[in-house]
Amino acid sequence: MSSILEYLQSLDEKVINSVFCEPSTCLALLRLLQPLSKHVIMRLLFVGSVDLVVAAAWIYNEQRSALEGALASLRSFNIVKIENNKIVLNAQFQQSLRNALLGGSNTSSFGMPIESSKSKDSVTVAYLDAYAKESWEAVLHYLVGTTMSSQRPTAVMTLMEHSGLMAPSSKHGNELRITNKGFQFLLQDVNDQVWGFLLQYLEMAPKQLGMNPVDVLNFLFQLGSLELGQDYSVDVLTDTQKQMLEDLKHLGLVYQRKKKSSRFYPTRLATSLTSGASAGGSPGYTGYVIVETNFKVYAYTDSPLQISVLSLFVTLKARFANMVIGVLTRDSIREAYNNGISAEQIAQFLTHHAHPEMKRQLPPTVLDQIRLWEAERKRAVSRPAYLYSDFAKQSEYLSALHFARDLGYVVWFSDEKRMFAGSPEGHVRMKEYFAKKS
C-alpha cells in the first residue's frame, strides 16, 4: 500500500463500518479527501441523500466528470452509495461525523484530556519536539547503519525488514542493511516516512502482532486529532491501543514519562498525521550540498544523520564544525550500487539537497559520470549455458553451429576456437544431434 487512503479502500464493508463508529476517524478521513469529495459529504451530512439530478446542479456542466470522479472515490471508501438514482450517505459515517463536528456521543474518541497543574516539571511543546526529533532520527540512523545508532527495539527492526527498507546482507554477516527502497525512503517528507511505517504496522497488526486492526486504525486517526502539548489519559484506551503506545514511543509519535504512567503526550509527528501540516524541519529549510565539476562535495551541515546519508556514496575527507568535505569516486559510487542504491537516486538526492547557490542544477559531467559508473556493472550479464567444443574438423563445428543457430539456441560462439555455447533449453536437442552424427 502506498497511502492510508489505499489501505482504507482495500477494507471490506464490515470492517470499514466498524472503523466509521469512531467520530475522530471520520473527521480524519474527511480531512484527507479531495475538496470536491469533502463538498459532497458536507452537502449530504444533514439530509442523508439527494437525487443525482440535484447533485449535478451543484457544479458547472464542464466539471461533470470531476463530480463523477468524486462520487467514485467516495463509493470506494463505502462512504456513499448510489441507490434508485440517489446519492446516499453511509448512515454510520453520517452519525459519527455529525458527532465529531457538533459534539456528543463518544467523548473519548478524541482522547480524554487530563487537567494538569502547570509546574517546572510540565512537559512543554519544545520538549516534545526535541523528543520526537531525537527518536525519529534514531530510527533513521539505524536505517542508514551509523555507529551512532543503538540497538533498536525488535518492533522497529521487524518493521524495517517487513517494509523492505532493510534486508539481510551476506557481505555483512546477514546483518540488516539499507536497501534501494530504504534509500528512496530517506528522500521522502517526514509525514510520508511516518505514514510508510504506520501502513506497514497496520498490515502486520492482525497476524504478526495479534492486534485488532480496527483498534489500530482508530487510534492512529485519534492521534492525528489530538492537541499538541496536552496530556491524555491512558485508562480509556483499549488493550490493543495500550500495546501500541509502547511501539509508537520508539518512533517518537507519543511520549510517556514512565512505562506505567497513566498519561501520554502526542508529539508533532502524531498530531500532523491528518492535518497536512509539516511534521519536521523548519519553514526556512534550504539545501546544504555543493557539488563541483571536479567531483568534490561540500556539505554545510553538522547533522550526524545528513552526514551519514552522504557517506553512503561519498568518500569523506575532512570534517569541520559546520561542514564536511568529500569526493565522489568510482569506488564510493560502486559501493552504493552494491547496497542497492541507483544512479538516479543519488542524482535525485544531490539535486533535492542542493545548496541555493547551485540553483538545483548539478554539473552535467558529474551526473553523466555517475550514470557511466553504474553502466559498468551492466556490461556483462551471466546466464546458464552448455559449452560445445573439441570438434575434430571445421565442417563438424560449422554443421553443429548452424543446427543450433537455426533453432535459436546459440548464445555465444568462436570460429577461431571451434566452440559455441547453447542455452539449456536446447541441450536435449543438441545431444540428439550429436548422437545421430556419431
Coordinates of C-alpha atoms in Angstrom, one line a residue:
M1 CA 0.0 0.0 0.0
S2 CA 1.4 3.4 -0.9
S3 CA -1.1 5.5 1.2
I4 CA -3.6 5.3 4.0
L5 CA -6.4 6.0 1.6
E6 CA -5.5 3.0 -0.5
Y7 CA -5.4 0.9 2.7
L8 CA -9.0 2.1 3.6
Q9 CA -10.2 1.3 0.1
S10 CA -8.9 -2.3 0.5
L11 CA -11.0 -3.0 3.6
D12 CA -14.3 -4.9 3.3
E13 CA -17.6 -3.3 4.1
K14 CA -18.0 -4.9 7.5
V15 CA -14.6 -3.7 8.7
I16 CA -14.9 -0.2 7.3
N17 CA -18.3 0.2 9.0
S18 CA -16.6 -0.7 12.3
V19 CA -14.0 1.9 11.6
F20 CA -16.7 4.5 11.0
C21 CA -18.0 4.1 14.5
E22 CA -15.3 6.5 15.8
P23 CA -16.0 10.2 15.2
S24 CA -12.3 11.0 15.2
T25 CA -11.7 8.5 12.4
C26 CA -14.5 10.0 10.2
L27 CA -13.2 13.5 10.8
A28 CA -9.6 12.5 9.9
L29 CA -10.8 10.8 6.7
L30 CA -12.8 13.9 5.8
R31 CA -9.5 15.9 6.1
L32 CA -7.7 13.5 3.8
L33 CA -10.2 13.6 1.0
Q34 CA -10.1 15.9 -2.1
P35 CA -12.0 19.2 -1.9
L36 CA -14.9 18.1 -4.2
S37 CA -15.4 14.9 -2.2
K38 CA -15.5 16.9 1.0
H39 CA -18.1 19.2 -0.6
V40 CA -20.3 16.2 -1.5
I41 CA -20.1 14.9 2.1
M42 CA -21.0 18.3 3.7
R43 CA -23.9 18.6 1.3
L44 CA -25.3 15.2 2.4
L45 CA -24.3 15.4 6.1
F46 CA -27.7 16.7 7.4
V47 CA -30.0 15.4 4.6
G48 CA -28.7 11.9 4.2
S49 CA -29.5 11.5 0.5
V50 CA -30.1 13.6 -2.6
D51 CA -31.2 12.9 -6.2
L52 CA -28.4 12.6 -8.8
V53 CA -30.1 15.3 -10.9
V54 CA -29.9 17.7 -7.9
A55 CA -26.3 16.8 -7.3
A56 CA -25.4 17.5 -10.9
A57 CA -26.7 21.1 -10.5
W58 CA -24.0 21.7 -7.8
I59 CA -21.3 22.3 -10.4
Y60 CA -20.8 23.5 -13.9
N61 CA -21.5 21.1 -16.8
E62 CA -17.9 21.1 -17.9
Q63 CA -16.9 19.8 -14.4
R64 CA -19.4 16.9 -14.5
S65 CA -16.6 14.4 -14.9
A66 CA -15.0 15.7 -11.7
L67 CA -18.2 15.1 -9.8
E68 CA -18.3 11.5 -11.2
G69 CA -14.8 11.0 -10.1
A70 CA -15.5 12.3 -6.6
L71 CA -18.5 10.0 -6.3
A72 CA -16.5 7.0 -7.5
S73 CA -13.9 7.8 -4.9
L74 CA -16.4 8.1 -2.1
R75 CA -18.0 4.8 -3.1
S76 CA -14.6 3.1 -2.9
F77 CA -14.5 4.1 0.8
N78 CA -18.1 2.9 1.3
I79 CA -19.0 6.5 2.3
V80 CA -21.8 6.8 -0.2
K81 CA -23.9 4.5 -2.3
I82 CA -26.0 5.1 -5.4
E83 CA -29.5 3.7 -4.9
N84 CA -32.6 4.5 -7.0
N85 CA -30.8 7.4 -8.7
K86 CA -30.0 8.9 -5.3
I87 CA -26.7 9.5 -3.6
V88 CA -27.0 8.0 -0.1
L89 CA -24.5 8.8 2.7
N90 CA -23.4 5.9 4.8
A91 CA -25.6 6.2 8.0
Q92 CA -22.8 5.2 10.4
F93 CA -20.3 7.7 8.8
Q94 CA -23.0 10.4 8.8
Q95 CA -23.8 9.9 12.5
S96 CA -20.1 9.8 13.6
L97 CA -19.1 12.8 11.5
R98 CA -22.0 14.8 12.9
N99 CA -20.9 13.9 16.5
A100 CA -17.4 15.0 15.6
L101 CA -18.5 18.4 14.3
L102 CA -21.3 19.1 16.8
G103 CA -20.1 17.2 19.9
G104 CA -21.9 14.4 21.7
S105 CA -21.9 10.6 21.9
N106 CA -18.4 9.0 22.3
T107 CA -16.4 11.7 24.1
S108 CA -13.3 9.5 24.4
S109 CA -13.0 9.3 20.6
F110 CA -10.8 12.4 20.7
G111 CA -8.9 11.3 23.8
M112 CA -9.5 12.1 27.5
P113 CA -7.6 15.2 28.4
I114 CA -6.1 15.4 31.9
E115 CA -6.2 18.6 33.8
S116 CA -2.7 19.1 34.9
S117 CA -1.2 21.9 37.1
K118 CA 1.5 23.9 35.4
S119 CA 4.8 23.4 37.1
K120 CA 8.5 23.3 36.3
D121 CA 8.2 19.6 35.6
S122 CA 5.4 20.2 33.0
V123 CA 6.1 18.8 29.5
T124 CA 6.4 21.6 27.0
V125 CA 5.9 21.7 23.3
A126 CA 9.6 22.4 22.8
Y127 CA 10.5 19.3 24.8
L128 CA 8.0 17.2 22.8
D129 CA 9.5 18.5 19.5
A130 CA 13.0 17.7 20.7
Y131 CA 12.0 14.2 21.9
A132 CA 10.2 13.4 18.6
K133 CA 13.2 14.6 16.6
E134 CA 15.7 12.6 18.6
S135 CA 13.5 9.5 18.5
W136 CA 12.8 9.7 14.8
E137 CA 16.4 10.4 13.9
A138 CA 17.5 7.4 15.9
V139 CA 15.3 5.3 13.7
L140 CA 16.8 6.8 10.6
H141 CA 20.3 6.4 12.0
Y142 CA 19.6 2.7 12.4
L143 CA 18.3 2.6 8.8
V144 CA 21.5 4.2 7.5
G145 CA 23.6 1.9 9.7
T146 CA 25.7 4.6 11.5
T147 CA 27.8 3.9 14.5
M148 CA 25.6 6.4 16.5
S149 CA 22.6 4.1 16.2
S150 CA 22.0 1.9 19.2
Q151 CA 20.3 -1.4 19.0
R152 CA 16.7 -0.7 18.2
P153 CA 13.7 -2.5 19.7
T154 CA 12.5 -5.6 18.0
A155 CA 9.3 -3.9 16.8
V156 CA 11.3 -1.3 14.8
M157 CA 13.7 -3.9 13.4
T158 CA 10.7 -6.0 12.3
L159 CA 9.0 -3.0 10.6
M160 CA 12.2 -2.2 8.8
E161 CA 12.6 -5.7 7.4
H162 CA 8.9 -6.3 6.5
S163 CA 8.6 -2.9 4.8
G164 CA 11.7 -3.7 2.6
L165 CA 13.7 -0.8 3.8
M166 CA 16.4 -3.1 5.1
A167 CA 17.4 -6.6 4.2
P168 CA 20.0 -9.2 5.4
S169 CA 23.3 -8.8 3.7
S170 CA 25.5 -11.8 3.1
K171 CA 28.5 -9.5 2.8
H172 CA 28.0 -8.2 6.3
G173 CA 27.2 -11.4 8.2
N174 CA 23.5 -11.3 7.4
E175 CA 23.1 -8.0 9.3
L176 CA 20.2 -5.8 8.2
R177 CA 21.4 -3.2 5.6
I178 CA 19.7 -0.4 3.8
T179 CA 18.1 -1.3 0.5
N180 CA 17.2 0.6 -2.7
K181 CA 13.7 1.2 -1.2
G182 CA 15.3 2.3 2.1
F183 CA 17.4 5.0 0.3
Q184 CA 14.3 6.2 -1.5
F185 CA 12.6 6.4 1.9
L186 CA 15.2 8.8 3.1
L187 CA 14.3 11.2 0.3
Q188 CA 10.7 11.5 1.4
D189 CA 9.0 14.1 3.6
V190 CA 8.8 13.2 7.3
N191 CA 5.0 12.8 7.1
D192 CA 5.3 10.3 4.3
Q193 CA 8.0 8.5 6.1
V194 CA 5.9 8.2 9.3
W195 CA 2.8 7.0 7.3
G196 CA 5.0 4.5 5.5
F197 CA 5.9 2.9 8.8
L198 CA 2.3 3.0 10.1
L199 CA 0.9 1.4 7.0
Q200 CA 3.3 -1.5 7.5
Y201 CA 2.3 -1.6 11.1
L202 CA -1.3 -1.8 10.0
E203 CA -0.6 -4.7 7.7
M204 CA 1.3 -6.6 10.4
A205 CA -1.2 -5.9 13.1
P206 CA -3.7 -8.9 12.7
K207 CA -1.2 -11.7 12.2
Q208 CA 2.3 -10.9 13.4
L209 CA 1.3 -8.6 16.2
G210 CA -2.1 -10.2 17.2
M211 CA -3.8 -6.8 17.3
N212 CA -7.3 -5.7 16.3
P213 CA -6.8 -3.7 13.0
V214 CA -9.9 -1.6 13.7
D215 CA -8.5 -0.5 17.1
V216 CA -5.1 0.2 15.5
L217 CA -6.6 2.3 12.7
N218 CA -8.9 4.2 15.0
F219 CA -6.0 5.0 17.4
L220 CA -3.8 6.3 14.6
F221 CA -6.6 8.6 13.4
Q222 CA -7.3 9.7 17.0
L223 CA -3.6 10.7 17.5
G224 CA -4.0 12.9 14.4
S225 CA -6.9 14.8 16.1
L226 CA -5.2 15.4 19.5
E227 CA -3.8 18.7 20.7
L228 CA 0.0 19.1 20.8
G229 CA 1.2 19.8 24.3
Q230 CA -1.9 18.3 26.0
D231 CA -1.6 15.2 28.1
Y232 CA -4.3 12.4 27.7
S233 CA -5.4 9.5 29.9
V234 CA -4.2 6.0 29.1
D235 CA -7.1 4.5 31.1
V236 CA -9.7 5.0 28.3
L237 CA -7.6 3.2 25.7
T238 CA -8.2 -0.4 24.7
D239 CA -5.7 -3.2 25.4
T240 CA -4.6 -3.0 21.7
Q241 CA -4.1 0.7 21.9
K242 CA -2.1 0.5 25.2
Q243 CA 0.1 -2.1 23.5
M244 CA 0.6 0.3 20.6
L245 CA 1.8 3.1 22.9
E246 CA 4.9 1.1 23.6
D247 CA 5.7 0.7 19.9
L248 CA 4.8 4.3 18.9
K249 CA 7.1 5.7 21.7
H250 CA 10.1 4.2 19.8
L251 CA 9.1 6.1 16.7
G252 CA 8.7 9.4 18.6
L253 CA 4.9 9.7 18.0
V254 CA 4.0 9.7 21.7
Y255 CA 5.8 10.4 24.9
Q256 CA 5.3 8.8 28.3
R257 CA 7.5 9.6 31.3
K258 CA 7.3 6.0 32.5
K259 CA 6.1 2.8 31.0
K260 CA 3.2 2.5 33.6
S261 CA 2.4 6.2 33.5
S262 CA -1.4 7.0 33.4
R263 CA -0.9 9.7 30.8
F264 CA 0.7 10.2 27.4
Y265 CA 1.5 13.2 25.2
P266 CA 1.2 13.1 21.4
T267 CA 4.1 14.7 19.6
R268 CA 4.0 16.8 16.4
L269 CA 4.8 13.6 14.4
A270 CA 1.4 12.3 15.6
T271 CA -0.8 15.4 15.5
S272 CA 0.3 16.2 11.9
L273 CA -0.7 12.8 10.5
T274 CA -4.0 14.0 9.1
S275 CA -3.7 17.8 9.3
G276 CA -1.5 18.3 6.3
A277 CA 1.0 20.3 8.4
S278 CA 4.7 19.5 8.3
A279 CA 5.9 17.1 10.9
G280 CA 9.5 18.1 10.8
G281 CA 12.0 20.6 9.5
S282 CA 11.7 24.4 9.5
P283 CA 9.8 26.5 7.0
G284 CA 13.1 28.2 6.1
Y285 CA 14.9 25.0 5.2
T286 CA 17.5 25.3 2.4
G287 CA 19.8 22.8 0.7
Y288 CA 23.2 22.3 2.0
V289 CA 25.2 20.3 -0.6
I290 CA 27.5 21.8 -3.2
V291 CA 29.0 19.5 -5.9
E292 CA 31.9 20.8 -8.1
T293 CA 32.9 19.7 -11.6
N294 CA 36.0 18.0 -10.1
F295 CA 33.6 15.7 -8.1
K296 CA 34.3 17.4 -4.8
V297 CA 31.3 17.6 -2.4
Y298 CA 30.9 20.3 0.2
A299 CA 28.0 19.8 2.7
Y300 CA 27.2 22.7 5.0
T301 CA 25.7 20.7 7.9
D302 CA 26.5 19.5 11.4
S303 CA 23.7 16.9 11.4
P304 CA 25.2 13.4 12.0
L305 CA 22.2 11.9 10.1
Q306 CA 22.8 14.0 7.0
I307 CA 26.5 13.3 7.1
S308 CA 25.8 9.6 7.5
V309 CA 23.5 9.5 4.5
L310 CA 26.1 11.3 2.4
S311 CA 28.7 8.8 3.4
L312 CA 26.7 6.1 1.7
F313 CA 28.0 7.3 -1.7
V314 CA 30.6 9.9 -0.9
T315 CA 34.2 9.3 0.4
L316 CA 34.5 11.9 3.3
K317 CA 37.9 13.6 3.5
A318 CA 37.5 16.3 6.2
R319 CA 35.1 17.4 8.8
F320 CA 34.7 20.8 10.4
A321 CA 32.3 22.4 12.9
N322 CA 29.5 23.0 10.4
M323 CA 30.8 21.5 7.2
V324 CA 32.2 18.2 5.7
I325 CA 34.2 17.8 2.5
G326 CA 34.2 14.6 0.4
V327 CA 34.6 13.4 -3.1
L328 CA 32.5 11.2 -5.4
T329 CA 34.8 8.4 -6.5
R330 CA 34.3 5.3 -8.6
D331 CA 34.7 3.1 -5.5
S332 CA 32.3 5.0 -3.4
I333 CA 29.6 5.0 -6.1
R334 CA 30.1 1.3 -6.8
E335 CA 29.8 0.6 -3.1
A336 CA 26.5 2.5 -3.1
Y337 CA 25.4 0.4 -6.1
N338 CA 26.3 -2.8 -4.3
N339 CA 24.0 -1.7 -1.5
G340 CA 21.1 -1.3 -3.9
I341 CA 21.3 2.5 -4.4
S342 CA 20.8 3.5 -8.1
A343 CA 22.5 6.4 -10.0
E344 CA 19.1 8.1 -10.4
Q345 CA 18.6 8.0 -6.6
I346 CA 22.0 9.6 -6.0
A347 CA 21.3 12.3 -8.5
Q348 CA 17.9 12.9 -7.0
F349 CA 19.3 13.2 -3.5
L350 CA 22.1 15.6 -4.5
T351 CA 19.5 17.7 -6.5
H352 CA 17.0 17.7 -3.7
H353 CA 19.5 18.9 -1.2
A354 CA 21.5 21.2 -3.4
H355 CA 22.7 24.5 -1.9
P356 CA 20.7 27.6 -3.2
E357 CA 23.9 28.8 -4.9
M358 CA 23.7 25.8 -7.2
K359 CA 20.1 26.6 -8.2
R360 CA 19.2 22.9 -8.1
Q361 CA 21.4 22.2 -11.2
L362 CA 24.2 19.7 -10.7
P363 CA 27.2 19.7 -13.1
P364 CA 26.2 17.6 -16.1
T365 CA 29.7 16.0 -16.2
V366 CA 29.2 14.7 -12.7
L367 CA 25.7 13.3 -13.4
D368 CA 26.9 11.6 -16.6
Q369 CA 29.9 10.0 -14.8
I370 CA 27.7 8.7 -12.0
R371 CA 25.5 7.0 -14.6
L372 CA 28.5 5.7 -16.5
W373 CA 29.9 4.1 -13.3
E374 CA 26.5 2.4 -12.9
A375 CA 26.6 1.2 -16.6
E376 CA 29.9 -0.5 -15.9
R377 CA 28.1 -3.1 -13.8
K378 CA 25.8 -3.9 -16.7
R379 CA 28.3 -4.6 -19.4
A380 CA 28.4 -8.3 -18.8
V381 CA 25.4 -10.5 -18.0
S382 CA 25.8 -14.0 -16.8
R383 CA 23.4 -16.7 -17.8
P384 CA 23.5 -20.6 -17.7
A385 CA 24.7 -22.3 -20.9
Y386 CA 26.3 -25.5 -22.2
L387 CA 29.7 -25.3 -24.0
Y388 CA 30.3 -27.4 -27.1
S389 CA 33.9 -27.7 -28.1
D390 CA 36.7 -30.2 -29.2
F391 CA 35.4 -30.5 -32.8
A392 CA 37.8 -32.6 -34.9
K393 CA 37.0 -30.7 -38.1
Q394 CA 35.9 -27.2 -39.1
S395 CA 33.0 -28.7 -41.1
E396 CA 31.7 -30.6 -38.0
Y397 CA 31.8 -27.4 -35.9
L398 CA 30.0 -25.3 -38.6
S399 CA 27.3 -28.0 -39.1
A400 CA 26.6 -28.2 -35.3
L401 CA 26.7 -24.4 -35.1
H402 CA 24.2 -23.9 -37.9
F403 CA 21.9 -26.5 -36.4
A404 CA 21.9 -24.8 -33.0
R405 CA 21.6 -21.3 -34.6
D406 CA 18.6 -22.3 -36.7
L407 CA 16.8 -23.4 -33.6
G408 CA 17.7 -20.2 -31.7
Y409 CA 19.9 -21.9 -29.1
V410 CA 23.3 -20.2 -29.7
V411 CA 24.3 -17.6 -27.1
W412 CA 28.0 -17.3 -28.0
F413 CA 30.4 -18.7 -30.5
S414 CA 34.1 -18.5 -31.6
D415 CA 35.0 -19.7 -35.0
E416 CA 38.7 -19.5 -34.2
K417 CA 38.4 -21.8 -31.2
R418 CA 35.8 -24.0 -32.8
M419 CA 33.4 -23.8 -29.9
F420 CA 30.0 -22.3 -29.1
A421 CA 27.7 -22.0 -26.1
G422 CA 24.0 -23.0 -26.2
S423 CA 21.1 -22.3 -24.0
P424 CA 19.9 -25.0 -21.5
E425 CA 16.6 -25.3 -23.4
G426 CA 18.4 -26.7 -26.4
H427 CA 20.7 -29.1 -24.8
V428 CA 18.5 -32.2 -25.2
R429 CA 18.1 -31.5 -29.0
M430 CA 21.9 -31.0 -29.3
K431 CA 22.5 -34.3 -27.6
E432 CA 20.2 -36.0 -30.1
Y433 CA 22.0 -34.2 -32.9
F434 CA 25.5 -35.4 -31.8
A435 CA 24.1 -39.0 -31.2
K436 CA 22.9 -39.1 -34.8
K437 CA 26.3 -37.8 -36.1
S438 CA 28.4 -40.3 -34.2

